[in-house]
Tab-separated table of C-alpha atoms and ligand atoms in Angstrom:
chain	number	residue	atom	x	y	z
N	1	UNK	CA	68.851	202.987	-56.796
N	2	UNK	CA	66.454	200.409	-55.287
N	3	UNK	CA	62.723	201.876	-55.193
N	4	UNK	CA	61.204	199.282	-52.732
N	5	UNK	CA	58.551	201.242	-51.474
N	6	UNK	CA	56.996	200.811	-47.783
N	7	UNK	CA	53.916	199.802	-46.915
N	8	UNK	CA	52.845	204.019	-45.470
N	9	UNK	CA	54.143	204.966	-49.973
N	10	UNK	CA	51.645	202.502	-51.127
N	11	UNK	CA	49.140	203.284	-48.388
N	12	UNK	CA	49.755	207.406	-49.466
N	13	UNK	CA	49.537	206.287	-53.119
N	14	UNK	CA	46.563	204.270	-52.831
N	15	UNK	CA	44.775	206.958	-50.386
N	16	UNK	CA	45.529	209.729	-53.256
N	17	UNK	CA	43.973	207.527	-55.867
N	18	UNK	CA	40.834	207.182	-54.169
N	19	UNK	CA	40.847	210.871	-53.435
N	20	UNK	CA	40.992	211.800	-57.418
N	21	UNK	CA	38.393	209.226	-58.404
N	22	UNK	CA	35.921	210.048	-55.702
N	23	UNK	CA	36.847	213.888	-55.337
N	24	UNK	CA	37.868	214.724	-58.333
N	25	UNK	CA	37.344	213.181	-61.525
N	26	UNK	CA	33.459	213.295	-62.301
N	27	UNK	CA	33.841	217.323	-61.739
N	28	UNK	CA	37.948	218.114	-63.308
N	29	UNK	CA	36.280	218.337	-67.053
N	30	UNK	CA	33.404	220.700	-65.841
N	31	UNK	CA	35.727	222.760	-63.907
N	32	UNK	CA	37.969	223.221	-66.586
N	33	UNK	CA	36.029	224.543	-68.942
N	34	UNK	CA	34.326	226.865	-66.503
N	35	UNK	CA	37.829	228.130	-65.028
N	36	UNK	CA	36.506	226.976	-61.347
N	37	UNK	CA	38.578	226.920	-58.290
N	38	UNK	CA	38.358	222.826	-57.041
N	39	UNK	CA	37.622	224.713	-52.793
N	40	UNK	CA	35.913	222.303	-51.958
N	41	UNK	CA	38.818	219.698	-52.709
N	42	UNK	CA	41.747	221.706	-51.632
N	43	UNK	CA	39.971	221.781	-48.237
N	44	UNK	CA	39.960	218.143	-48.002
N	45	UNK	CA	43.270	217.697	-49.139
N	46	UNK	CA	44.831	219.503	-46.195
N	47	UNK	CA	42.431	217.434	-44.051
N	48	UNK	CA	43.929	214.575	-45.570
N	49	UNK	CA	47.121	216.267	-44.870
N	50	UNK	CA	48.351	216.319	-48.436
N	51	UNK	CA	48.688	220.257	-48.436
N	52	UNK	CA	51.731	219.979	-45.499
N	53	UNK	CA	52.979	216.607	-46.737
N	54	UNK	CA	56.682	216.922	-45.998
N	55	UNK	CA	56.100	219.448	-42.780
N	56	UNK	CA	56.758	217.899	-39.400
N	57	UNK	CA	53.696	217.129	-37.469
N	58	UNK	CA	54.065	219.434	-34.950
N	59	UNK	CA	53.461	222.193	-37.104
N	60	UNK	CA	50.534	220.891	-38.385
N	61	UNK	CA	52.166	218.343	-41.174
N	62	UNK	CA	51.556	215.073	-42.270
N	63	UNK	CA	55.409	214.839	-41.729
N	64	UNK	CA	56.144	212.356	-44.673
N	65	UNK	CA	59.338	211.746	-46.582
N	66	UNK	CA	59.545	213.553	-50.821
N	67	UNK	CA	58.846	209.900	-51.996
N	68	UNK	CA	55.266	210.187	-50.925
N	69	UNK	CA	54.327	213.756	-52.243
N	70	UNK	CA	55.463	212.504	-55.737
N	71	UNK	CA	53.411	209.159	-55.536
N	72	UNK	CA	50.688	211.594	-54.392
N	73	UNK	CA	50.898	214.428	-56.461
N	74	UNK	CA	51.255	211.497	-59.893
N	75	UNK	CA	47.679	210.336	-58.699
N	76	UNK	CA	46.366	213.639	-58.054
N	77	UNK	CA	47.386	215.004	-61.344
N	78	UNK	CA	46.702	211.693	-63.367
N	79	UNK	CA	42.878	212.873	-62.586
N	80	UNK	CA	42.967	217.054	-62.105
N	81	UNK	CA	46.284	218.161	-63.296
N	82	UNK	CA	44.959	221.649	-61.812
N	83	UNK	CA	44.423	220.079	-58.115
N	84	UNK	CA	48.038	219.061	-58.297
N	85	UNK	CA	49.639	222.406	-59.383
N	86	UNK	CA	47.725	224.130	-56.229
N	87	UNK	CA	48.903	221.369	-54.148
N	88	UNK	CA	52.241	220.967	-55.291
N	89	UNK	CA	52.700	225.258	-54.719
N	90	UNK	CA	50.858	224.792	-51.490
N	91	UNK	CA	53.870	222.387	-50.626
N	92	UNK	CA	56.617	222.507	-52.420
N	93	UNK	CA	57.123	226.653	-52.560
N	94	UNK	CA	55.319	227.818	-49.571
N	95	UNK	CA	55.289	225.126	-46.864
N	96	UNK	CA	58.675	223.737	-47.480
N	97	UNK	CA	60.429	227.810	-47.361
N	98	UNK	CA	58.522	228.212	-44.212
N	99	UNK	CA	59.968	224.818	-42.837
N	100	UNK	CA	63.070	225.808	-43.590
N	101	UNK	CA	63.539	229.346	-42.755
N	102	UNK	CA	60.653	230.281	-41.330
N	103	UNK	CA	61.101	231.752	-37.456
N	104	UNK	CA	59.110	229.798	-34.797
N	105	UNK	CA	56.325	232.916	-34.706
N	106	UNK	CA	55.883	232.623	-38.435
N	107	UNK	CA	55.856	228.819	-38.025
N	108	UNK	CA	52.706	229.138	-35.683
N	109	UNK	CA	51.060	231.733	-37.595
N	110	UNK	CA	51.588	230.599	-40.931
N	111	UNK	CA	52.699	226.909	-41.318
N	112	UNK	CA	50.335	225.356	-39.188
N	113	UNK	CA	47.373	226.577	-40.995
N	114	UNK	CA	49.130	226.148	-44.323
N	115	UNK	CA	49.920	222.716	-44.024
N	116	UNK	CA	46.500	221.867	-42.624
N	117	UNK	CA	44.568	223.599	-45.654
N	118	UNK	CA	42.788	226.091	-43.795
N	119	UNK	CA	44.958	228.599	-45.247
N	120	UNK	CA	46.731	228.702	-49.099
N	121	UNK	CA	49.903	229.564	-49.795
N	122	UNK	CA	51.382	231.079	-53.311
N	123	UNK	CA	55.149	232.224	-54.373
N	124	UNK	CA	55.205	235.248	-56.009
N	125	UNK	CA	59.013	235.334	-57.540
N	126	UNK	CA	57.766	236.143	-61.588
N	127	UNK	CA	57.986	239.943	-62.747
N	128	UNK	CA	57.020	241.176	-66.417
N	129	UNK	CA	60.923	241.754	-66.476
N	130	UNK	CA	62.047	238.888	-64.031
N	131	UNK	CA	60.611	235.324	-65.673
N	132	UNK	CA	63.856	232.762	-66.381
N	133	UNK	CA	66.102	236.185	-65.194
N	134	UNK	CA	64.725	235.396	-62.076
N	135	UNK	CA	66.772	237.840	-59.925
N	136	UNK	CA	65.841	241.066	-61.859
N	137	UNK	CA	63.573	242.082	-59.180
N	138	UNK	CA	61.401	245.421	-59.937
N	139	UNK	CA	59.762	244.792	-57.055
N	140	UNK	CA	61.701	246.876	-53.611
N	141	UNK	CA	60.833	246.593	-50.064
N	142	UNK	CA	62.327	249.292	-48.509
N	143	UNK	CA	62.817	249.479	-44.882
N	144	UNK	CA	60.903	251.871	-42.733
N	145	UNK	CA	60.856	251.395	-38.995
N	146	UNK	CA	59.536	247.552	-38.030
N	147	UNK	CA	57.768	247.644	-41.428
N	148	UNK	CA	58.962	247.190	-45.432
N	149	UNK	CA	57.354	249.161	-47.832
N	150	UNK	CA	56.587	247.167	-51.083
N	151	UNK	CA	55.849	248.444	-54.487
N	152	UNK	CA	55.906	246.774	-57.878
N	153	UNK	CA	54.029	244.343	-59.914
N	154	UNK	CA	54.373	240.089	-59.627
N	155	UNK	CA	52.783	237.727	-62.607
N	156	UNK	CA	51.977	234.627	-63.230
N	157	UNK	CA	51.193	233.745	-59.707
N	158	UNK	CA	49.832	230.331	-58.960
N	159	UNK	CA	47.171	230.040	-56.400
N	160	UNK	CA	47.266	234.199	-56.363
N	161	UNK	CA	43.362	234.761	-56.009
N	162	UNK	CA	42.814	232.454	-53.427
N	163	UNK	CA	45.768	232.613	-51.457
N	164	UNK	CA	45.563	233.652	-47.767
N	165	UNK	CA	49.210	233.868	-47.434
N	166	UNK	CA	52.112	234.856	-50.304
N	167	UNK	CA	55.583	234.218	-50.274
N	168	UNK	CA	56.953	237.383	-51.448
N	169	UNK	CA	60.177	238.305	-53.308
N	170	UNK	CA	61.786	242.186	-53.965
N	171	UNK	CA	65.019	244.075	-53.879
N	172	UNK	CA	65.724	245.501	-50.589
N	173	UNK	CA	69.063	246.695	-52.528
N	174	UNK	CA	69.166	246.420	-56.363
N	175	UNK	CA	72.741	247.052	-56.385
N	176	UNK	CA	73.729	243.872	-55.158
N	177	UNK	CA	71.645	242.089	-57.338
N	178	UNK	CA	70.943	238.419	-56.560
N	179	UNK	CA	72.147	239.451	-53.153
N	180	UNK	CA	69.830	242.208	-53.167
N	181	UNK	CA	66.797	240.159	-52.481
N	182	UNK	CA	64.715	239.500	-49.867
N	183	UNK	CA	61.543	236.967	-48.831
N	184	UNK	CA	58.348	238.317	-47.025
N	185	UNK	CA	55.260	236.487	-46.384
N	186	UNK	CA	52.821	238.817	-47.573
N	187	UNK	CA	48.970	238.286	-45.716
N	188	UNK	CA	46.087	239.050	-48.324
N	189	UNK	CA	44.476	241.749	-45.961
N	190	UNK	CA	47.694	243.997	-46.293
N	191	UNK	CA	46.666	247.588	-47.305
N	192	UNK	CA	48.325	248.618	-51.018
N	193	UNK	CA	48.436	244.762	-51.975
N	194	UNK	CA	45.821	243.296	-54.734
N	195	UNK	CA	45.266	241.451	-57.335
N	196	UNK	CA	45.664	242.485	-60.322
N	197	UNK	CA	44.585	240.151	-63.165
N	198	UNK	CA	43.145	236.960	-63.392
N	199	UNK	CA	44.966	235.215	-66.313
N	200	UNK	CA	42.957	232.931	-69.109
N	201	UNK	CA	44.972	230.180	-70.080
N	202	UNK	CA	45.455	227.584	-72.295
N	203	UNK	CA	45.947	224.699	-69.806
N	204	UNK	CA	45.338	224.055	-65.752
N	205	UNK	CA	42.674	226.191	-66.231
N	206	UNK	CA	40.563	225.148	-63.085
N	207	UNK	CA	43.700	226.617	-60.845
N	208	UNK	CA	44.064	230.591	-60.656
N	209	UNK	CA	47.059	232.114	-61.969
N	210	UNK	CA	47.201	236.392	-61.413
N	211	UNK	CA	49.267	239.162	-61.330
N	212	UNK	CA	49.556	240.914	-57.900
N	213	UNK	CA	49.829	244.923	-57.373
N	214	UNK	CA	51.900	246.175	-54.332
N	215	UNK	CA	51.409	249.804	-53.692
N	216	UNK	CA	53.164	251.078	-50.298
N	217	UNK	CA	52.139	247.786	-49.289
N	218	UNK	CA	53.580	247.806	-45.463
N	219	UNK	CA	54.753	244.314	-44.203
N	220	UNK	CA	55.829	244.189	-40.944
N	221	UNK	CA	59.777	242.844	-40.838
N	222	UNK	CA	58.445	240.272	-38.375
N	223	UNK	CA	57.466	238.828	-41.657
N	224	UNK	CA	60.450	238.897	-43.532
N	225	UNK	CA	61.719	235.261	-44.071
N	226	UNK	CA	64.786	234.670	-43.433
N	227	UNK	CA	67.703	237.148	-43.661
N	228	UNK	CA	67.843	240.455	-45.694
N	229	UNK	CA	69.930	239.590	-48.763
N	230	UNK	CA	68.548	235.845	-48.709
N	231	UNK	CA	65.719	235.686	-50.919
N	232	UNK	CA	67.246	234.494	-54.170
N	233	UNK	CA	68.854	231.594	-52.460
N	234	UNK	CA	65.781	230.842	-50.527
N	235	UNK	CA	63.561	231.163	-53.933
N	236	UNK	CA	66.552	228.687	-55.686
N	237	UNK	CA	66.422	226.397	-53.491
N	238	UNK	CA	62.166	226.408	-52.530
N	239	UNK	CA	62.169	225.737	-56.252
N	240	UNK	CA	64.932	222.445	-56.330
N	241	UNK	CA	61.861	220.851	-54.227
N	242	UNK	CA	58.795	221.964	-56.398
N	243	UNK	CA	60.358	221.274	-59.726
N	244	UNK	CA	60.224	217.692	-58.284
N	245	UNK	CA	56.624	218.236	-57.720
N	246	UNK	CA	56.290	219.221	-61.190
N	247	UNK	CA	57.838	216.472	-62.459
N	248	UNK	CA	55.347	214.325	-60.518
N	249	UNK	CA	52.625	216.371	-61.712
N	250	UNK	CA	53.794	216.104	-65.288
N	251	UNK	CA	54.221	212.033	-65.041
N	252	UNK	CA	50.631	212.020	-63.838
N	253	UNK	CA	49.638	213.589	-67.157
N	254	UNK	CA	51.630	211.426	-69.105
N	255	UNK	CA	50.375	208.254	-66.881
N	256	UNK	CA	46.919	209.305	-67.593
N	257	UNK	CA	47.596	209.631	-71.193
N	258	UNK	CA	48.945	206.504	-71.824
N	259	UNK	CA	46.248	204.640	-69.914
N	260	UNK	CA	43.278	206.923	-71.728
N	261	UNK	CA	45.470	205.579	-75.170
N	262	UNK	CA	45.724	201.716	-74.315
N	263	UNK	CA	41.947	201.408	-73.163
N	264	UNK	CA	40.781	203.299	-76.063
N	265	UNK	CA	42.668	201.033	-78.822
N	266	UNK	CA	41.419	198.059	-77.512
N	267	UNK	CA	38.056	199.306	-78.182
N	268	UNK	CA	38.499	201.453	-81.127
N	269	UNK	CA	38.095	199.577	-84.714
N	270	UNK	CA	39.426	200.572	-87.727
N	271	UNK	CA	39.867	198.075	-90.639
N	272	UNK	CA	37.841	195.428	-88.608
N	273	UNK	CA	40.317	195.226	-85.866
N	274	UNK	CA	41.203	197.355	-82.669
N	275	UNK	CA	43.725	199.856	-83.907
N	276	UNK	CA	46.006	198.050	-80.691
N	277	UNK	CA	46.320	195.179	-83.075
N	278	UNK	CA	48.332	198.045	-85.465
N	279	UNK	CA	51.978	198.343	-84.754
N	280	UNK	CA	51.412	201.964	-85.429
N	281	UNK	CA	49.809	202.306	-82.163
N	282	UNK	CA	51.652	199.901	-80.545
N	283	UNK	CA	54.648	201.236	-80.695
N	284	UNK	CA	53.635	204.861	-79.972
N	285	UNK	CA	51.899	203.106	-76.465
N	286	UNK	CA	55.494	201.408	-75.873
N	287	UNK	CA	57.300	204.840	-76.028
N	288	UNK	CA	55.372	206.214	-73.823
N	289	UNK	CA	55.325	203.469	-71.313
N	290	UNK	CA	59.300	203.186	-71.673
N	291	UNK	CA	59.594	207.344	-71.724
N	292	UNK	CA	56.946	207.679	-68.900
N	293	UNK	CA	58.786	204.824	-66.710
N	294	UNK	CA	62.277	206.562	-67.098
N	295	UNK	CA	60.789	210.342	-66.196
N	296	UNK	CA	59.599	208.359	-62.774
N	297	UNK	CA	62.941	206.909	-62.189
N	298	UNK	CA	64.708	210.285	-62.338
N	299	UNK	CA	61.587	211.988	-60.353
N	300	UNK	CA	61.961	209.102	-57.536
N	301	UNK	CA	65.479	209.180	-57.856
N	302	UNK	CA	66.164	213.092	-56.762
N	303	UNK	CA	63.093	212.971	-53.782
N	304	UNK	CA	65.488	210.058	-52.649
N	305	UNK	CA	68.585	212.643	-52.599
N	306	UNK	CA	66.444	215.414	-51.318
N	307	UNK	CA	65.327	212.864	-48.575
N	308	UNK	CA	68.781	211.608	-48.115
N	309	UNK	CA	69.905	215.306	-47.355
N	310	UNK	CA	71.998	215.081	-50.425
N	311	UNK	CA	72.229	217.526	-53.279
N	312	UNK	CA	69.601	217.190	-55.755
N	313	UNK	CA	69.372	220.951	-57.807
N	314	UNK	CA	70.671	218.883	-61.085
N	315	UNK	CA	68.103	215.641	-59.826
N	316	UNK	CA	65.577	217.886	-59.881
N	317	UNK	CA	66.335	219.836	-62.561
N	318	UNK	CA	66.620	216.902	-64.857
N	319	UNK	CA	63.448	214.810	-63.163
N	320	UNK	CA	61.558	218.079	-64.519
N	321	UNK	CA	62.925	218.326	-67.745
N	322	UNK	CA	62.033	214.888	-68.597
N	323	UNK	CA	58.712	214.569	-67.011
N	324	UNK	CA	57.309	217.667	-68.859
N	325	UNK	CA	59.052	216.729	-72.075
N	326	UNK	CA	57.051	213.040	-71.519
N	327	UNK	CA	53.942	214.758	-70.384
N	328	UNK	CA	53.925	216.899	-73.910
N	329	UNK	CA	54.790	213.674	-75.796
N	330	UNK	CA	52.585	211.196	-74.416
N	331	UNK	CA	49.465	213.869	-74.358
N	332	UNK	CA	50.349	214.671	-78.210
N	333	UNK	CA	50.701	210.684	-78.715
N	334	UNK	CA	47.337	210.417	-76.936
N	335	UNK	CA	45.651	212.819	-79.378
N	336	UNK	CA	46.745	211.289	-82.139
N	337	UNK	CA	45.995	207.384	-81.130
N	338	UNK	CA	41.930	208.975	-80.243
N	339	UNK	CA	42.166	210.658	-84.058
N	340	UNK	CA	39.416	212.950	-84.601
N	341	UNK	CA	37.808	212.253	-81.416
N	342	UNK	CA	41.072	213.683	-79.498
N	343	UNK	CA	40.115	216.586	-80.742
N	344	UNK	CA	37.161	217.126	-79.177
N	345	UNK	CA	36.081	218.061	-75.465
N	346	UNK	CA	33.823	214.855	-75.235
N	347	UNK	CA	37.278	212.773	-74.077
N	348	UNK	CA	39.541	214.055	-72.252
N	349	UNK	CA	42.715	213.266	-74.026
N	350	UNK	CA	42.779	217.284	-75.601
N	351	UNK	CA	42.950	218.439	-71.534
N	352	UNK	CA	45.950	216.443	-71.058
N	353	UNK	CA	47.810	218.183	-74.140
N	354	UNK	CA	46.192	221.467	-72.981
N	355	UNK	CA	47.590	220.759	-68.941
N	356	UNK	CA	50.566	218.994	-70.317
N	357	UNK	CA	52.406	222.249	-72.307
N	358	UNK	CA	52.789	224.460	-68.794
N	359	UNK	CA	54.926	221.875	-67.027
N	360	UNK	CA	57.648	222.555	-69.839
N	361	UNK	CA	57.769	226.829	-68.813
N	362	UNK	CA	56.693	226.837	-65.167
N	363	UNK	CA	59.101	226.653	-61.661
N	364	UNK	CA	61.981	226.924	-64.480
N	365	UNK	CA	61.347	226.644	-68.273
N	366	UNK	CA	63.177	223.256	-69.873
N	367	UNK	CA	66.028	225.523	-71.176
N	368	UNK	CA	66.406	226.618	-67.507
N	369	UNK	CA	66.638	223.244	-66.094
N	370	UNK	CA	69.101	222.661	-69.216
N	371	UNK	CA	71.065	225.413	-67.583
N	372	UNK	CA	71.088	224.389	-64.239
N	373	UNK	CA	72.183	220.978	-65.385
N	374	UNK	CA	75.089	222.438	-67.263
N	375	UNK	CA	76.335	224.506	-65.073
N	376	UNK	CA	76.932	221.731	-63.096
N	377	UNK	CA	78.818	219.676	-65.591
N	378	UNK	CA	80.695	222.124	-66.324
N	379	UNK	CA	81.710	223.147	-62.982
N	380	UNK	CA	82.975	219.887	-62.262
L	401	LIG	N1	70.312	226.564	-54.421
L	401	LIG	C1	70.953	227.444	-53.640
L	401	LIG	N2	71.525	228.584	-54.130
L	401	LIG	C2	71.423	228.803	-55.453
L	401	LIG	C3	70.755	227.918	-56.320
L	401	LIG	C4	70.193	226.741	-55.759
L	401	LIG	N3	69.532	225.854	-56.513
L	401	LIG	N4	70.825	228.399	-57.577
L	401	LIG	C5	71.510	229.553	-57.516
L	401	LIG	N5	71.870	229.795	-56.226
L	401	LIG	C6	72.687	230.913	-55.725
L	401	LIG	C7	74.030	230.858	-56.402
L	401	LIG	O1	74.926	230.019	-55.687
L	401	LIG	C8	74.457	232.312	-56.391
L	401	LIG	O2	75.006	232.648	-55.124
L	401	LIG	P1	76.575	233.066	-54.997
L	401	LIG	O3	76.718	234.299	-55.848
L	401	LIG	O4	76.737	233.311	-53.543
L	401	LIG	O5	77.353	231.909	-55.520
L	401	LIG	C9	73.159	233.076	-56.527
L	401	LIG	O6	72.108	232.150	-56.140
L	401	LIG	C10	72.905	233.520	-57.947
L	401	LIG	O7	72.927	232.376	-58.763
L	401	LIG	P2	73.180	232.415	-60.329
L	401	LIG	O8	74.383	233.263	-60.604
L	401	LIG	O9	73.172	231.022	-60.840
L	401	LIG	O10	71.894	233.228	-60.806
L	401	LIG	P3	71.385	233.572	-62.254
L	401	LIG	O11	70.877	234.969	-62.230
L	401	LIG	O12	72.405	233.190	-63.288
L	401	LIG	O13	70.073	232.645	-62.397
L	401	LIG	C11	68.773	230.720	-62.989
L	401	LIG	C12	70.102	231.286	-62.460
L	401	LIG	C13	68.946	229.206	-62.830
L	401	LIG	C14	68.529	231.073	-64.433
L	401	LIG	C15	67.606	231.205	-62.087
L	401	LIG	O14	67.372	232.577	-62.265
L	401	LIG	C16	66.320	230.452	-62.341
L	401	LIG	O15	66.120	229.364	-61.805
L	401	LIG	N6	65.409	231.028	-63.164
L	401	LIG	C17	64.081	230.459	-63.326
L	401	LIG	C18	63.153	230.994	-62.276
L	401	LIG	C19	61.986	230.111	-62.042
L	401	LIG	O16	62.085	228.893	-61.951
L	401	LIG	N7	60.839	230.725	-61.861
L	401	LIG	C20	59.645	230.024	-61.526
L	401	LIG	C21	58.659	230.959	-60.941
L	401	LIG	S1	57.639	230.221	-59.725
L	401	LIG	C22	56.488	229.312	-60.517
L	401	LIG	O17	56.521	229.091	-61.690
L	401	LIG	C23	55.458	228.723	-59.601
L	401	LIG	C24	54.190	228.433	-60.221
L	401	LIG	O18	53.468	229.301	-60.592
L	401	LIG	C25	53.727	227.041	-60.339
């Protein structure tokens, strides 16, 4: 596959860079440590129309092809690996499902703000009981009249606090199991529907992640995306496209790794010469450079197929498993190369490792996308 990019990817690429450094890096540290919601930022990135990246224009989208959210989402997460995971959800899980299945009245009410920023979108698929066993939904929605009544708990929920919108998933009929679910876009000002608990986390700790309470929560079925009984297909298939922008987010933690490693053994001496003049480090830097290049490939290579209209479930699924696995590697590699000084908050090297371990368990743990890829081959 021949990546020549076009003059609008490098223009996107170059545009997202100057975002991070300008908007984003003096504060990402700061934020981090004090758990802070980057609002400010996530309103100018849907001005800059990098929360609606891939959604036509004339619902409010910068209507760009996959190739550019992952050179933009690598740039944006190379800086504020948080920034990236509330953009990538804002695109990949919300916008794109709306694109796709969305009526034209949920379109206008929904998408238009979405992709422009003014409103923030999260996917709300996780249960206590329902994490890689995705389709054991607690959660019901049962009909009444025009409405669905919803009760049951969702966790882990990206973007949860601050979200104006959710894209909801329950059992309208648990007997039929995958085919039992159903998709509702959930507005925060619904009676019966809160937040729960704001989680403390390890990593990406300047983007929210909450559990969300629905008691006799009452959505109206103008809501309801697409068709009873479609949900788990429609959450499948939302999540082919975001575990692509994971994988971008992931190489943007491994990117900024590598580069935090090389400039900091050129000016790091041990033994009276700059540890990059050890093989030791040199061939940990090569690694990564080799490992981070061939997680790009396969992340470029499956937003080509989704962009081509082909199949890319096993693209994306492997894109992600390599990226995170890199982005683990190359942040632990980073540590190591800064020595004692890794370990401490003054560089930011020990956020990288901290960011880097959630790409490996969210939008599919590794041994998920190892099971999607299987399935596959073995299928065949
Ligand atoms: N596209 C379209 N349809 C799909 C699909 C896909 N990628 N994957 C499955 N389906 C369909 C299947 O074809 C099947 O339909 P049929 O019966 O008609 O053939 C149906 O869905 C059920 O599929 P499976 O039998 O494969 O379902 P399963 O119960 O064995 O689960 C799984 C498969 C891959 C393990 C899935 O449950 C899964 O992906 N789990 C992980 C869930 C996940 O990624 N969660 C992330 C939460 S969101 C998040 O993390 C966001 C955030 O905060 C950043």
């Amino acid at each position: 596959m021949n990546f020549q990019f076009t003059e609008e990817h490098l223009m996107i690429r170059d545009t997202a860079r100057k975002f991070a450094e300008e908007e984003l890096a003096a504060s990402a540290a700061e934020r981090d440590e004090k758990e802070e919601f980057p609002g400010e930022a996530v309103k100018k990135l849907g001005e800059l129309g990098f929360m609606g990246m891939m959604v036509p224009a004339a619902y409010g989208g910068a209507e760009l092809d996959t190739v550019s959210y992952v050179l933009a989402m690598e740039e944006i997460a190379k800086v504020d690996a948080s920034a990236a995971v509330i953009m990538s959800v804002n695109n990949s899980l919300v916008c794109d499902g709306i694109n796709e299945w969305g009526t034209e009245d949920q379109k206008q009410r929904f998408l238009v703000s979405l992709a422009g920023g003014t409103l923030l979108g999260a996917f709300a698929l996780s249960e206590p009981e329902a994490g890689s066993d995705a389709s054991n939904q607690r959660t019901t929605a049962a009909r009444d009249g025009d409405t669905y009544v919803l009760n049951g708990t969702k966790n882990f929920i990206t973007n949860g606090l601050h979200a104006n919108v959710v894209l909801v998933f329950a059992a309208t009929d648990r007997s039929k199991g995958p085919h039992g679910v159903s998709a509702f876009l959930v507005e925060k000002e619904t009676p019966g529907f809160s937040v729960a608990k704001k989680e403390r986390k390890l990593g990406i700790r300047s983007s929210d992640t909450v559990s969300l309470a629905f008691e006799d929560a009452r959505v109206p079925a103008a809501n309801r995306l697409g068709e009873e009984g479609q949900g788990f297909r429609i959450a499948m298939k939302t999540l082919d496209g975001g575990r692509i922008g994971i994988a971008a987010q992931a190489l943007g933690i491994a990117q900024a790794s590598l580069e935090a490693s090389v400039l900091y053994s050129k000016q790091r001496k041990a033994f009276e010469h700059p540890i990059a003049e050890f093989q030791a480090i040199q061939f940990k830097l090569a690694d990564m450079a080799t490992e981070i290049e061939a997680a790009r490939l396969l992340t470029l290579s499956a937003a080509a197929k989704k962009d081509a209209g082909q199949r890319y479930t096993e693209a994306a699924a492997m894109a992600k498993l390599a990226a995170s696995k890199t982005a683990v590697k190359s942040s632990l590699d980073a540590v190591q190369i800064y020595g004692g000084y890794g370990y401490l908050k003054d560089f930011p090297v020990e956020r990288y490792l901290r960011d880097s371990k959630i790409t490996e368990i969210y939008e599919g743990t590794s041994e998920v996308q190892r099971l999607v890829i299987a399935r596959a081959l073995l299928r065949a």
